[in-house]
Short mmCIF file of C-alpha atoms in Angstrom, two decimals:
data_model
loop_
_atom_site.label_atom_id
_atom_site.label_comp_id
_atom_site.label_asym_id
_atom_site.label_seq_id
_atom_site.Cartn_x
_atom_site.Cartn_y
_atom_site.Cartn_z
CA MET S 286 169.52 48.70 92.59
CA GLY S 287 171.34 49.95 95.67
CA LYS S 288 171.08 51.09 99.11
CA ALA S 289 169.40 54.38 99.51
CA LYS S 290 171.45 56.39 101.62
CA GLN S 291 170.40 57.71 104.89
CA ILE S 292 169.71 62.21 105.33
CA ASP S 293 171.84 63.22 108.05
CA ARG S 294 168.44 64.88 109.81
CA ARG S 295 170.23 67.85 110.86
CA TRP S 296 169.59 69.00 107.43
CA LEU S 297 166.02 68.51 107.72
CA PHE S 298 166.24 70.91 111.54
CA LEU S 299 168.29 73.20 109.16
CA LEU S 300 165.49 72.83 106.80
CA ILE S 301 162.78 73.16 108.76
CA PHE S 302 164.33 75.77 110.53
CA PHE S 303 164.33 77.63 107.31
CA GLY S 304 160.72 77.04 105.79
CA VAL S 305 159.03 78.42 109.30
CA ALA S 306 161.47 81.27 109.12
CA PHE S 307 161.16 82.38 105.61
CA PRO S 308 157.48 83.01 105.20
CA LEU S 309 157.61 84.77 108.65
CA ILE S 310 159.51 87.28 107.02
CA PHE S 311 158.13 87.03 103.88
CA THR S 312 154.44 86.40 103.95
CA LEU S 313 152.64 84.46 101.92
CA GLY S 314 149.23 84.83 102.48
CA LEU S 315 147.91 81.30 102.25
CA PRO S 316 144.03 80.13 102.13
CA LEU S 317 142.82 79.86 105.25
CA GLU S 318 138.77 78.32 105.99
CA THR S 319 137.01 78.41 109.39
CA THR S 320 136.01 75.30 111.02
CA LYS S 321 132.38 74.10 113.09
CA ASN S 322 134.22 74.44 115.97
CA VAL S 323 135.82 77.15 116.15
CA GLN S 324 132.35 79.13 114.84
CA MET S 325 130.83 77.20 117.22
CA VAL S 326 133.30 78.92 119.54
CA TYR S 327 132.57 82.12 117.69
CA ASP S 328 128.60 82.07 117.78
CA LEU S 329 128.65 81.40 121.83
CA ILE S 330 130.41 84.22 122.75
CA ASP S 331 128.69 86.45 119.98
CA ASN S 332 125.25 85.71 120.95
CA MET S 333 125.66 86.25 125.02
CA PRO S 334 123.62 89.30 126.23
CA LYS S 335 125.61 92.19 126.40
CA GLY S 336 126.64 92.56 130.33
CA SER S 337 127.22 89.07 131.31
CA LYS S 338 129.70 87.57 133.29
CA ALA S 339 131.57 84.68 131.95
CA LEU S 340 135.06 82.60 133.66
CA ILE S 341 137.71 82.98 131.68
CA SER S 342 140.62 79.72 133.66
CA PHE S 343 144.19 80.23 132.22
CA ASP S 344 145.82 76.75 132.97
CA TYR S 345 148.91 76.35 130.78
CA ASP S 346 152.28 78.49 130.90
CA PRO S 347 154.93 80.08 129.06
CA ALA S 348 156.10 76.49 127.87
CA SER S 349 152.59 76.72 125.85
CA MET S 350 151.92 80.46 125.22
CA PRO S 351 152.87 80.34 120.83
CA GLU S 352 149.76 77.97 120.97
CA LEU S 353 146.83 79.18 123.52
CA HIS S 354 148.03 82.74 124.10
CA PRO S 355 147.30 84.22 120.72
CA MET S 356 143.84 82.72 121.30
CA ALA S 357 143.47 83.94 124.52
CA LYS S 358 144.11 87.08 123.29
CA ALA S 359 141.18 86.40 120.59
CA ILE S 360 138.85 84.72 123.10
CA VAL S 361 139.37 88.26 125.57
CA LYS S 362 138.91 90.80 123.04
CA HIS S 363 135.64 89.07 121.73
CA CYS S 364 134.05 89.20 124.37
CA PHE S 365 135.23 93.21 125.52
CA ASP S 366 133.72 93.81 122.30
CA LYS S 367 130.59 91.99 123.60
CA ASP S 368 130.45 93.87 126.58
CA ILE S 369 131.04 90.43 128.25
CA ASN S 370 132.28 90.91 131.98
CA LEU S 371 134.99 88.79 132.84
CA ILE S 372 136.40 86.94 135.70
CA PHE S 373 139.89 85.46 134.99
CA THR S 374 141.18 81.95 137.12
CA ALA S 375 143.81 79.69 136.95
CA MET S 376 144.47 76.13 137.78
CA TRP S 377 148.10 76.77 136.72
CA PRO S 378 150.68 78.65 138.85
CA MET S 379 151.17 80.58 136.10
CA GLY S 380 148.73 81.47 134.22
CA VAL S 381 147.80 83.46 136.21
CA GLN S 382 150.55 85.79 134.32
CA MET S 383 148.89 84.57 131.43
CA ALA S 384 146.01 86.74 132.34
CA ASP S 385 147.64 89.53 133.54
CA ASP S 386 149.59 89.57 130.30
CA ILE S 387 146.82 89.43 127.70
CA ILE S 388 144.87 92.50 129.75
CA TYR S 389 148.99 94.19 129.99
CA GLN S 390 148.68 93.59 125.70
CA LEU S 391 144.86 95.35 125.39
CA LYS S 392 144.84 98.10 127.34
CA ASP S 393 145.48 100.16 124.95
CA ASP S 394 142.79 98.83 122.87
CA TYR S 395 140.76 99.58 126.00
CA PRO S 396 141.82 102.36 128.10
CA ASP S 397 138.15 102.50 129.73
CA LEU S 398 138.10 98.47 131.11
CA GLU S 399 138.14 99.08 134.47
CA TYR S 400 139.58 96.52 137.10
CA GLY S 401 136.97 95.31 139.67
CA GLU S 402 134.11 96.12 137.10
CA ASP S 403 134.86 94.81 134.19
CA TYR S 404 137.01 92.34 134.81
CA VAL S 405 139.14 90.09 137.84
CA ASN S 406 141.81 88.15 137.96
CA LEU S 407 141.04 86.31 141.75
CA GLY S 408 144.19 83.89 140.58
CA PHE S 409 145.64 80.32 140.95
CA LYS S 410 144.35 77.92 143.49
CA ALA S 411 145.76 74.25 143.60
CA GLY S 412 143.68 71.24 143.88
CA GLY S 413 142.22 70.78 140.27
CA MET S 414 138.92 68.66 140.08
CA ILE S 415 138.82 69.56 144.05
CA THR S 416 138.82 73.54 143.65
CA ILE S 417 136.57 73.73 140.13
CA GLN S 418 133.88 71.25 141.87
CA SER S 419 133.66 73.96 145.25
CA MET S 420 133.87 76.60 142.86
CA GLY S 421 130.54 74.99 141.79
CA LYS S 422 129.40 74.98 145.47
CA ASN S 423 131.01 78.44 146.54
CA PHE S 424 133.26 80.20 144.67
CA ARG S 425 133.41 82.95 148.28
CA GLU S 426 134.72 79.99 149.38
CA VAL S 427 137.76 78.61 146.82
CA PHE S 428 138.42 82.81 146.19
CA PRO S 429 137.89 84.95 149.07
CA LYS S 430 140.23 87.22 148.22
CA ASP S 431 141.25 87.94 144.33
CA MET S 432 145.23 88.16 143.23
CA ASN S 433 145.79 91.13 144.69
CA GLY S 434 144.33 90.52 147.84
CA ASN S 435 141.27 92.48 147.57
CA ASN S 436 138.13 90.90 149.64
CA ILE S 437 135.90 89.95 146.64
CA ASP S 438 132.77 91.20 148.31
CA GLU S 439 134.12 94.69 147.55
CA LEU S 440 134.37 94.18 144.03
CA PRO S 441 131.74 95.17 142.06
CA ILE S 442 131.87 92.58 139.34
CA MET S 443 131.85 89.87 142.31
CA GLU S 444 128.30 90.64 142.24
CA GLY S 445 125.59 88.49 142.61
CA ILE S 446 127.94 85.30 141.82
CA ASN S 447 128.17 82.41 143.93
CA ASN S 448 128.75 80.02 142.04
CA PHE S 449 128.00 78.27 138.02
CA SER S 450 125.10 79.65 138.10
CA ASN S 451 125.75 83.28 137.64
CA ILE S 452 127.85 82.44 134.79
CA GLY S 453 127.31 82.85 131.27
CA PHE S 454 129.74 80.67 129.90
CA VAL S 455 133.14 79.10 131.26
CA PHE S 456 136.22 78.70 129.65
CA SER S 457 139.50 77.59 130.10
CA LEU S 458 142.86 77.30 127.68
CA SER S 459 144.33 74.29 128.82
CA ALA S 460 147.76 72.94 128.16
CA GLY S 461 147.41 69.39 130.21
CA ALA S 462 146.04 69.19 133.66
CA PRO S 463 144.64 69.87 135.43
CA GLY S 464 142.13 71.69 132.40
CA ILE S 465 139.86 71.14 129.86
CA LYS S 466 138.85 67.66 131.15
CA GLU S 467 138.11 68.44 134.68
CA TRP S 468 136.50 71.55 133.72
CA VAL S 469 133.77 69.84 131.54
CA GLN S 470 133.49 67.11 134.80
CA ILE S 471 131.91 69.31 135.92
CA ALA S 472 131.22 73.36 135.15
CA HIS S 473 128.90 70.97 132.20
CA ASP S 474 128.40 67.24 133.50
CA ALA S 475 127.68 68.43 137.03
CA TYR S 476 126.03 72.39 136.88
CA GLY S 477 125.35 72.21 133.40
CA ARG S 478 127.31 75.47 132.32
CA PRO S 479 128.08 75.91 128.68
CA THR S 480 131.72 75.02 128.91
CA SER S 481 134.03 76.11 126.18
CA GLY S 482 137.85 76.34 125.41
CA GLY S 483 141.30 76.45 123.28
CA VAL S 484 143.57 73.42 123.92
CA THR S 485 147.24 72.70 122.46
CA GLY S 486 147.14 70.65 119.11
CA VAL S 487 148.75 67.93 121.19
CA SER S 488 145.65 67.74 123.45
CA ALA S 489 143.76 68.64 120.64
CA PRO S 490 142.78 64.40 119.87
CA ALA S 491 142.25 63.69 123.53
CA ILE S 492 139.33 66.71 124.24
CA LEU S 493 137.95 66.75 120.59
CA PRO S 494 135.56 63.98 121.47
CA TYR S 495 133.85 66.34 124.18
CA VAL S 496 132.52 68.12 121.47
CA ASN S 497 129.35 65.91 120.35
CA GLU S 498 125.45 65.87 120.39
CA GLN S 499 126.12 66.28 124.70
CA GLN S 500 127.19 69.49 123.65
CA GLN S 501 129.65 68.68 126.85
CA LEU S 502 131.97 70.99 125.04
CA THR S 503 130.66 73.68 122.65
CA GLY S 504 133.49 73.98 120.16
CA LEU S 505 136.96 74.00 120.67
CA LEU S 506 139.92 75.76 119.38
CA ALA S 507 142.51 73.14 118.65
CA GLY S 508 146.35 74.57 118.04
CA LEU S 509 147.39 77.55 116.52
CA LYS S 510 145.38 76.84 113.65
CA GLY S 511 141.89 77.21 115.63
CA ALA S 512 144.04 80.32 117.34
CA ALA S 513 144.55 81.86 113.98
CA GLU S 514 140.83 80.48 113.09
CA TYR S 515 139.28 82.98 115.63
CA GLU S 516 141.13 86.08 114.19
CA ILE S 517 139.97 85.42 110.99
CA LEU S 518 135.99 85.04 112.31
CA LEU S 519 136.64 88.08 115.08
CA LYS S 520 138.59 90.20 111.60
CA ALA S 521 141.82 91.08 113.92
CA PRO S 522 144.44 89.82 112.63
CA GLY S 523 147.32 88.39 115.16
CA THR S 524 150.03 86.02 115.76
CA ALA S 525 148.65 83.26 114.73
CA ILE S 526 146.95 84.29 111.14
CA SER S 527 150.83 85.00 110.53
CA GLY S 528 152.38 82.36 111.88
CA MET S 529 150.21 79.77 109.66
CA ASP S 530 151.96 80.68 106.19
CA ALA S 531 154.99 79.27 108.23
CA GLN S 532 152.63 76.30 110.27
CA SER S 533 152.25 75.21 106.31
CA ALA S 534 155.75 75.62 104.75
CA ALA S 535 156.80 73.11 107.64
CA HIS S 536 154.09 70.69 107.38
CA LEU S 537 155.13 70.63 103.43
CA ILE S 538 158.32 70.28 104.46
CA ILE S 539 157.50 67.12 106.54
CA ILE S 540 155.20 65.11 104.35
CA ILE S 541 158.00 65.55 101.15
CA PHE S 542 160.18 64.17 103.98
CA ILE S 543 157.72 61.70 104.72
CA ILE S 544 157.04 60.72 101.60
CA ILE S 545 161.23 60.19 100.76
CA GLY S 546 161.41 58.28 103.92
CA ASN S 547 158.95 55.93 102.56
CA VAL S 548 160.40 55.45 99.20
CA ASN S 549 163.52 55.41 100.80
CA TYR S 550 162.54 52.02 102.41
CA TRP S 551 161.34 50.71 99.22
CA ARG S 552 163.97 50.79 97.72
CA ASN S 553 166.19 49.37 100.33
CA LYS S 554 163.98 46.83 101.38
CA LYS S 555 163.90 46.03 96.76
CA ALA S 556 167.77 46.45 97.11
CA GLU S 557 167.66 44.08 100.42
CA LYS S 558 165.19 41.04 98.36
CA MET S 559 167.73 41.42 95.57
CA GLY S 560 170.55 40.79 96.92
CA GLY S 561 169.31 37.82 98.81
CA LYS S 562 169.07 36.25 95.63
CA MET X 234 166.39 101.38 133.63
CA GLU X 235 162.99 99.92 133.28
CA GLN X 236 163.96 99.57 129.11
CA PHE X 237 167.68 98.30 130.23
CA PHE X 238 166.20 95.30 132.29
CA ALA X 239 163.28 94.70 128.98
CA THR X 240 166.11 94.79 126.46
CA LEU X 241 168.71 92.46 128.58
CA GLY X 242 166.29 90.28 129.02
CA ILE X 243 165.61 89.60 125.50
CA TRP X 244 169.11 89.66 124.44
CA LEU X 245 169.16 86.94 127.00
CA GLY X 246 165.83 85.18 125.61
CA ALA X 247 167.63 85.11 122.80
CA LEU X 248 170.92 83.64 123.40
CA PHE X 249 169.12 80.88 125.88
CA THR X 250 167.39 80.30 122.79
CA PHE X 251 170.61 79.58 120.51
CA ALA X 252 172.02 77.59 123.47
CA ILE X 253 169.17 74.94 123.31
CA PHE X 254 168.46 74.82 120.04
CA SER X 255 172.31 73.84 119.03
CA PHE X 256 171.61 70.47 120.55
CA LEU X 257 169.94 69.48 117.65
CA TYR X 258 173.50 70.29 115.58
CA LYS X 259 175.44 68.13 119.00
CA ASP X 260 175.55 67.90 122.51
CA ASN X 261 177.81 71.02 123.36
CA PRO X 262 178.30 73.11 126.75
CA PHE X 263 176.60 76.06 125.76
CA TYR X 264 173.57 73.31 125.79
CA LYS X 265 174.54 71.76 129.54
CA THR X 266 175.30 75.60 130.82
CA ALA X 267 171.70 76.55 129.79
CA GLU X 268 170.04 73.86 130.24
CA GLN X 269 171.34 73.24 134.25
CA ILE X 270 170.09 77.15 135.03
CA PHE X 271 166.76 76.07 133.67
CA VAL X 272 166.94 73.36 136.06
CA GLY X 273 168.30 75.60 138.86
CA LEU X 274 166.13 78.53 137.75
CA SER X 275 163.06 76.31 138.20
CA ALA X 276 163.55 74.96 141.14
CA GLY X 277 164.34 78.01 142.89
CA TYR X 278 161.28 79.71 141.41
CA TRP X 279 159.09 76.85 142.43
CA SER X 280 160.42 77.09 145.80
CA VAL X 281 159.29 79.87 146.31
CA TYR X 282 156.16 80.07 144.54
CA THR X 283 154.93 76.50 147.58
CA ILE X 284 155.54 79.51 150.53
CA PHE X 285 154.71 82.42 149.05
CA PHE X 286 151.11 81.42 146.82
CA ILE X 287 150.46 78.14 148.14
CA LEU X 288 151.55 77.57 151.93
CA ILE X 289 151.20 81.45 153.14
CA PRO X 290 147.70 82.34 152.20
CA ASN X 291 146.71 78.99 152.42
CA LEU X 292 147.40 77.45 155.71
CA TYR X 293 149.71 80.15 157.67
CA GLU X 294 147.32 83.80 156.55
CA PRO X 295 144.46 81.85 157.48
CA LEU X 296 145.63 80.24 160.87
CA THR X 297 147.32 83.13 162.20
CA GLN X 298 144.81 85.60 161.14
CA ASN X 299 141.53 83.42 162.62
CA PHE X 300 142.96 80.15 164.18
CA ASN X 301 138.76 79.24 165.41
CA ALA X 302 137.24 79.51 162.17
CA ASN X 303 140.70 77.55 160.42
CA TRP X 304 141.51 75.53 163.16
CA ILE X 305 140.45 72.06 160.82
CA LYS X 306 143.63 73.01 158.52
CA LEU X 307 145.91 71.79 160.57
CA ILE X 308 144.19 68.10 159.42
CA PRO X 309 146.06 68.67 156.20
CA ALA X 310 149.13 70.40 157.66
CA ILE X 311 150.34 67.55 159.66
CA LEU X 312 149.13 65.06 156.47
CA GLY X 313 151.75 66.78 154.57
CA ILE X 314 154.02 66.87 156.95
CA MET X 315 153.58 63.36 157.62
CA MET X 316 154.49 63.38 154.35
CA LEU X 317 157.31 65.08 154.31
CA LEU X 318 159.00 62.21 157.14
CA ARG X 319 159.86 59.50 153.87
CA LEU X 320 162.92 61.50 153.54
CA ILE X 321 163.57 60.32 157.37
CA PRO X 322 164.45 56.38 156.44
CA LYS X 323 163.33 55.38 160.43
CA ILE X 324 160.54 56.63 159.98
CA GLU X 325 159.56 57.11 156.24
CA TRP X 326 156.36 54.48 156.83
CA VAL X 327 154.42 57.11 158.42
CA SER X 328 154.39 58.85 155.10
CA ARG X 329 151.83 55.74 154.22
CA PHE X 330 149.05 57.29 155.84
CA PRO X 331 148.98 60.57 153.82
CA LEU X 332 149.37 59.19 150.91
CA SER X 333 146.39 56.26 151.59
CA ILE X 334 143.74 59.45 152.14
CA VAL X 335 145.38 61.31 149.06
CA ILE X 336 144.99 57.87 146.67
CA GLY X 337 141.65 56.99 148.26
CA THR X 338 139.90 60.16 148.15
CA THR X 339 141.18 61.23 144.83
CA SER X 340 140.03 57.68 143.08
CA GLY X 341 135.98 57.67 145.07
CA VAL X 342 135.68 61.42 143.59
CA PHE X 343 137.35 60.98 140.34
CA PHE X 344 135.62 57.71 139.53
CA LEU X 345 132.20 59.70 140.22
CA ARG X 346 133.40 62.13 137.42
CA TYR X 347 134.84 60.24 134.54
CA LEU X 348 131.73 57.54 135.35
CA LYS X 349 130.00 60.19 134.14
CA SER X 350 131.47 62.46 131.61
CA ASP X 351 133.64 59.78 130.18
CA VAL X 352 131.52 56.99 130.24
CA LEU X 353 127.93 57.60 130.44
CA ASN X 354 128.09 60.96 128.51
CA GLN X 355 130.05 59.98 125.59
CA LEU X 356 128.16 56.36 125.20
CA THR X 357 124.88 58.93 125.19
CA ALA X 358 126.13 61.30 121.75
CA THR X 359 126.78 57.56 119.96
CA MET X 360 123.63 57.19 120.66
CA ILE X 361 122.00 59.18 117.65
CA ASN X 362 119.64 58.89 114.82
CA PRO X 363 122.44 59.13 112.38
CA PHE X 364 119.97 59.81 109.33
CA LEU X 365 118.47 63.18 111.40
CA GLY X 366 121.65 65.42 109.79
CA GLU X 367 121.68 68.92 107.87
CA SER X 368 123.67 67.42 104.87
CA TRP X 369 124.57 63.95 103.27
CA VAL X 370 127.91 64.74 105.11
CA ILE X 371 127.19 65.15 108.63
CA VAL X 372 124.96 61.92 107.86
CA ILE X 373 128.07 59.92 106.69
CA GLY X 374 129.90 61.41 109.75
CA LYS X 375 127.43 59.77 112.40
CA ILE X 376 127.32 56.93 111.10
CA MET X 377 131.27 56.73 110.92
CA LEU X 378 131.24 57.94 114.50
CA ILE X 379 128.87 55.25 115.89
CA ILE X 380 130.33 51.88 113.69
CA GLY X 381 133.17 53.69 114.65
CA THR X 382 132.28 53.32 118.75
CA ILE X 383 131.13 49.79 118.11
CA CYS X 384 134.33 48.47 116.32
CA GLY X 385 136.94 49.99 118.32
CA VAL X 386 135.14 49.14 121.64
CA VAL X 387 134.54 45.24 119.65
CA TYR X 388 138.55 45.35 119.50
CA PHE X 389 139.39 45.58 123.17
CA TYR X 390 136.75 42.89 123.58
CA PHE X 391 139.18 39.77 124.34
CA SER X 392 136.94 37.02 126.43
CA LYS X 393 136.41 35.58 122.47
CA LYS X 394 138.65 34.56 119.34
CA HIS X 395 138.30 37.51 116.87
CA ILE X 396 137.44 35.55 113.78
CA GLY X 397 134.09 35.40 111.75
CA ALA X 398 131.66 38.70 112.39
CA LEU X 399 133.93 39.73 115.39
CA GLY X 400 137.32 39.77 113.55
CA VAL X 401 136.20 41.98 110.89
CA SER X 402 134.39 44.24 113.27
CA ALA X 403 137.26 44.00 115.41
CA LYS X 404 139.71 44.31 111.68
CA ILE X 405 138.06 47.84 110.71
CA GLY X 406 138.41 49.12 114.68
CA ILE X 407 142.15 48.68 114.12
CA TYR X 408 141.30 50.82 110.58
CA PHE X 409 139.52 53.54 113.21
CA LEU X 410 142.78 53.24 115.47
CA MET X 411 145.26 54.23 112.90
CA VAL X 412 142.96 56.84 111.73
CA SER X 413 143.10 58.37 115.17
CA PHE X 414 146.53 57.77 115.19
CA GLY X 415 147.20 59.66 112.07
CA ALA X 416 145.48 62.49 112.95
CA ALA X 417 146.86 62.07 116.50
CA PHE X 418 150.35 62.47 115.15
CA GLY X 419 149.08 65.50 112.57
CA TYR X 420 148.42 66.97 116.01
CA THR X 421 151.67 66.75 117.76
CA ALA X 422 153.34 67.74 114.42
CA MET X 423 151.29 70.88 114.77
CA ALA X 424 151.85 71.69 118.20
CA ARG X 425 155.94 71.31 118.18
CA ILE X 426 156.31 73.49 114.86
CA SER X 427 154.03 75.98 116.39
CA LEU X 428 156.68 76.28 119.49
CA LEU X 429 159.41 76.77 116.62
CA ILE X 430 156.84 79.45 115.11
CA GLY X 431 156.46 80.86 118.83
CA ARG X 432 160.65 81.23 119.34
CA LEU X 433 160.55 82.39 115.83
CA GLN X 434 158.64 85.13 115.65
CA PHE X 435 160.06 86.03 119.19
CA LEU X 436 164.14 85.94 117.22
CA LEU X 437 162.85 87.86 114.07
CA GLY X 438 160.55 90.45 116.16
CA ASP X 439 161.29 90.42 119.50
CA TRP X 440 164.78 90.57 119.20
CA LEU X 441 166.08 91.24 115.20
CA GLY X 442 163.13 93.88 114.81
CA ILE X 443 162.47 91.79 111.14
CA ILE X 444 158.92 91.74 111.69
CA GLN X 445 156.01 92.87 113.70
CA PRO X 446 155.85 91.23 117.19
#
């Protein structure tokens, strides 16, 4: 038995490229099921009383947009459908623009939305955990003004909002630190507010243990699949669902090449053994 | 004019995407150019951002608008300047003071939070009755959670040789760790493919208009 040849990895790149591109052009419509963690997030928002106030923290930047932007859009859409007033903030500087972009994308669906009444963007504040901790004591100390320079006491949405006890739930869209972990540690573990979130696939394994009996996190959206599942529950197909066919195709290619790699490894080992004899 | 710049932005985005992707074939001048522009732009962006969105609203404006109420902000300002002194070799040592304050404060705050969230609450979450579940799948899941936690911790207990019952538990712990590494790899692969999907959605949708953006 001859030694198996190595495949030039550029062929694999090309295959992945076309494997992802084709399902995006020619939709396959592969089945997708929703999971318990995503259902928990959906139920949390769906069961909020009309007129509640929620805090959504945009803790990511354009590098994580493909994964987190679709879930941000779905979550914000669900909140607006349920008449939940939204307070946007960001622990990442460019999160401010991410929140703005979501509102820009949804403005045609919700033409009656009023800034300062239905939603507000408080902007970015440096400090991570310390900032969140201060928000738990007094919102106004951390954000005396919104991102446009308006005094938050003059905004109707901020009426009666002094700390986390006046917030229905906290939701962090997180691509790393500071992000969802800090929100769990402060908003839930220190102040007892229901906390949920969406994270990139890379950080999901580290965050999933917080979805536990203690309900440190009330559900979690993990990566593009989490976003796609939420779009299904919301019955509002978006870029996440359309990307899942491509995701499955790419995974299939990876699995096939892992098998080929292992077979090659096994053949090489056998060839070496036979050569040794 | 607005339309022109929007189109220009999309074309630049597409060209830079291809320039970066070209590295997958081999290193080349297009990739190098795109890389250098990205580094330069990032440095410029963050400098401007830090001045206009952090320093001015958090330090300059409070001090100039109401000094009496905000004079305490002078302390972090001085500490910040002291930190920058590490750029001057002769008085580099001054930067150790603000650094020590940062380290001390951070460890003090983080210790309490991590102890509560990552140790106490996580431990409490495993102290459950595994047989209280809606279905047998949940019951098995809970049993696995308890076994996995105990055996995983046992694996990291190094004060006794891993033989006998301890050795078996440690071995089971390794298997649980392996499964978690596999899950982490799977999620990482999914995340990387998601980034490619995002880029292709941009190229095929916003740029070429073949698919709905």
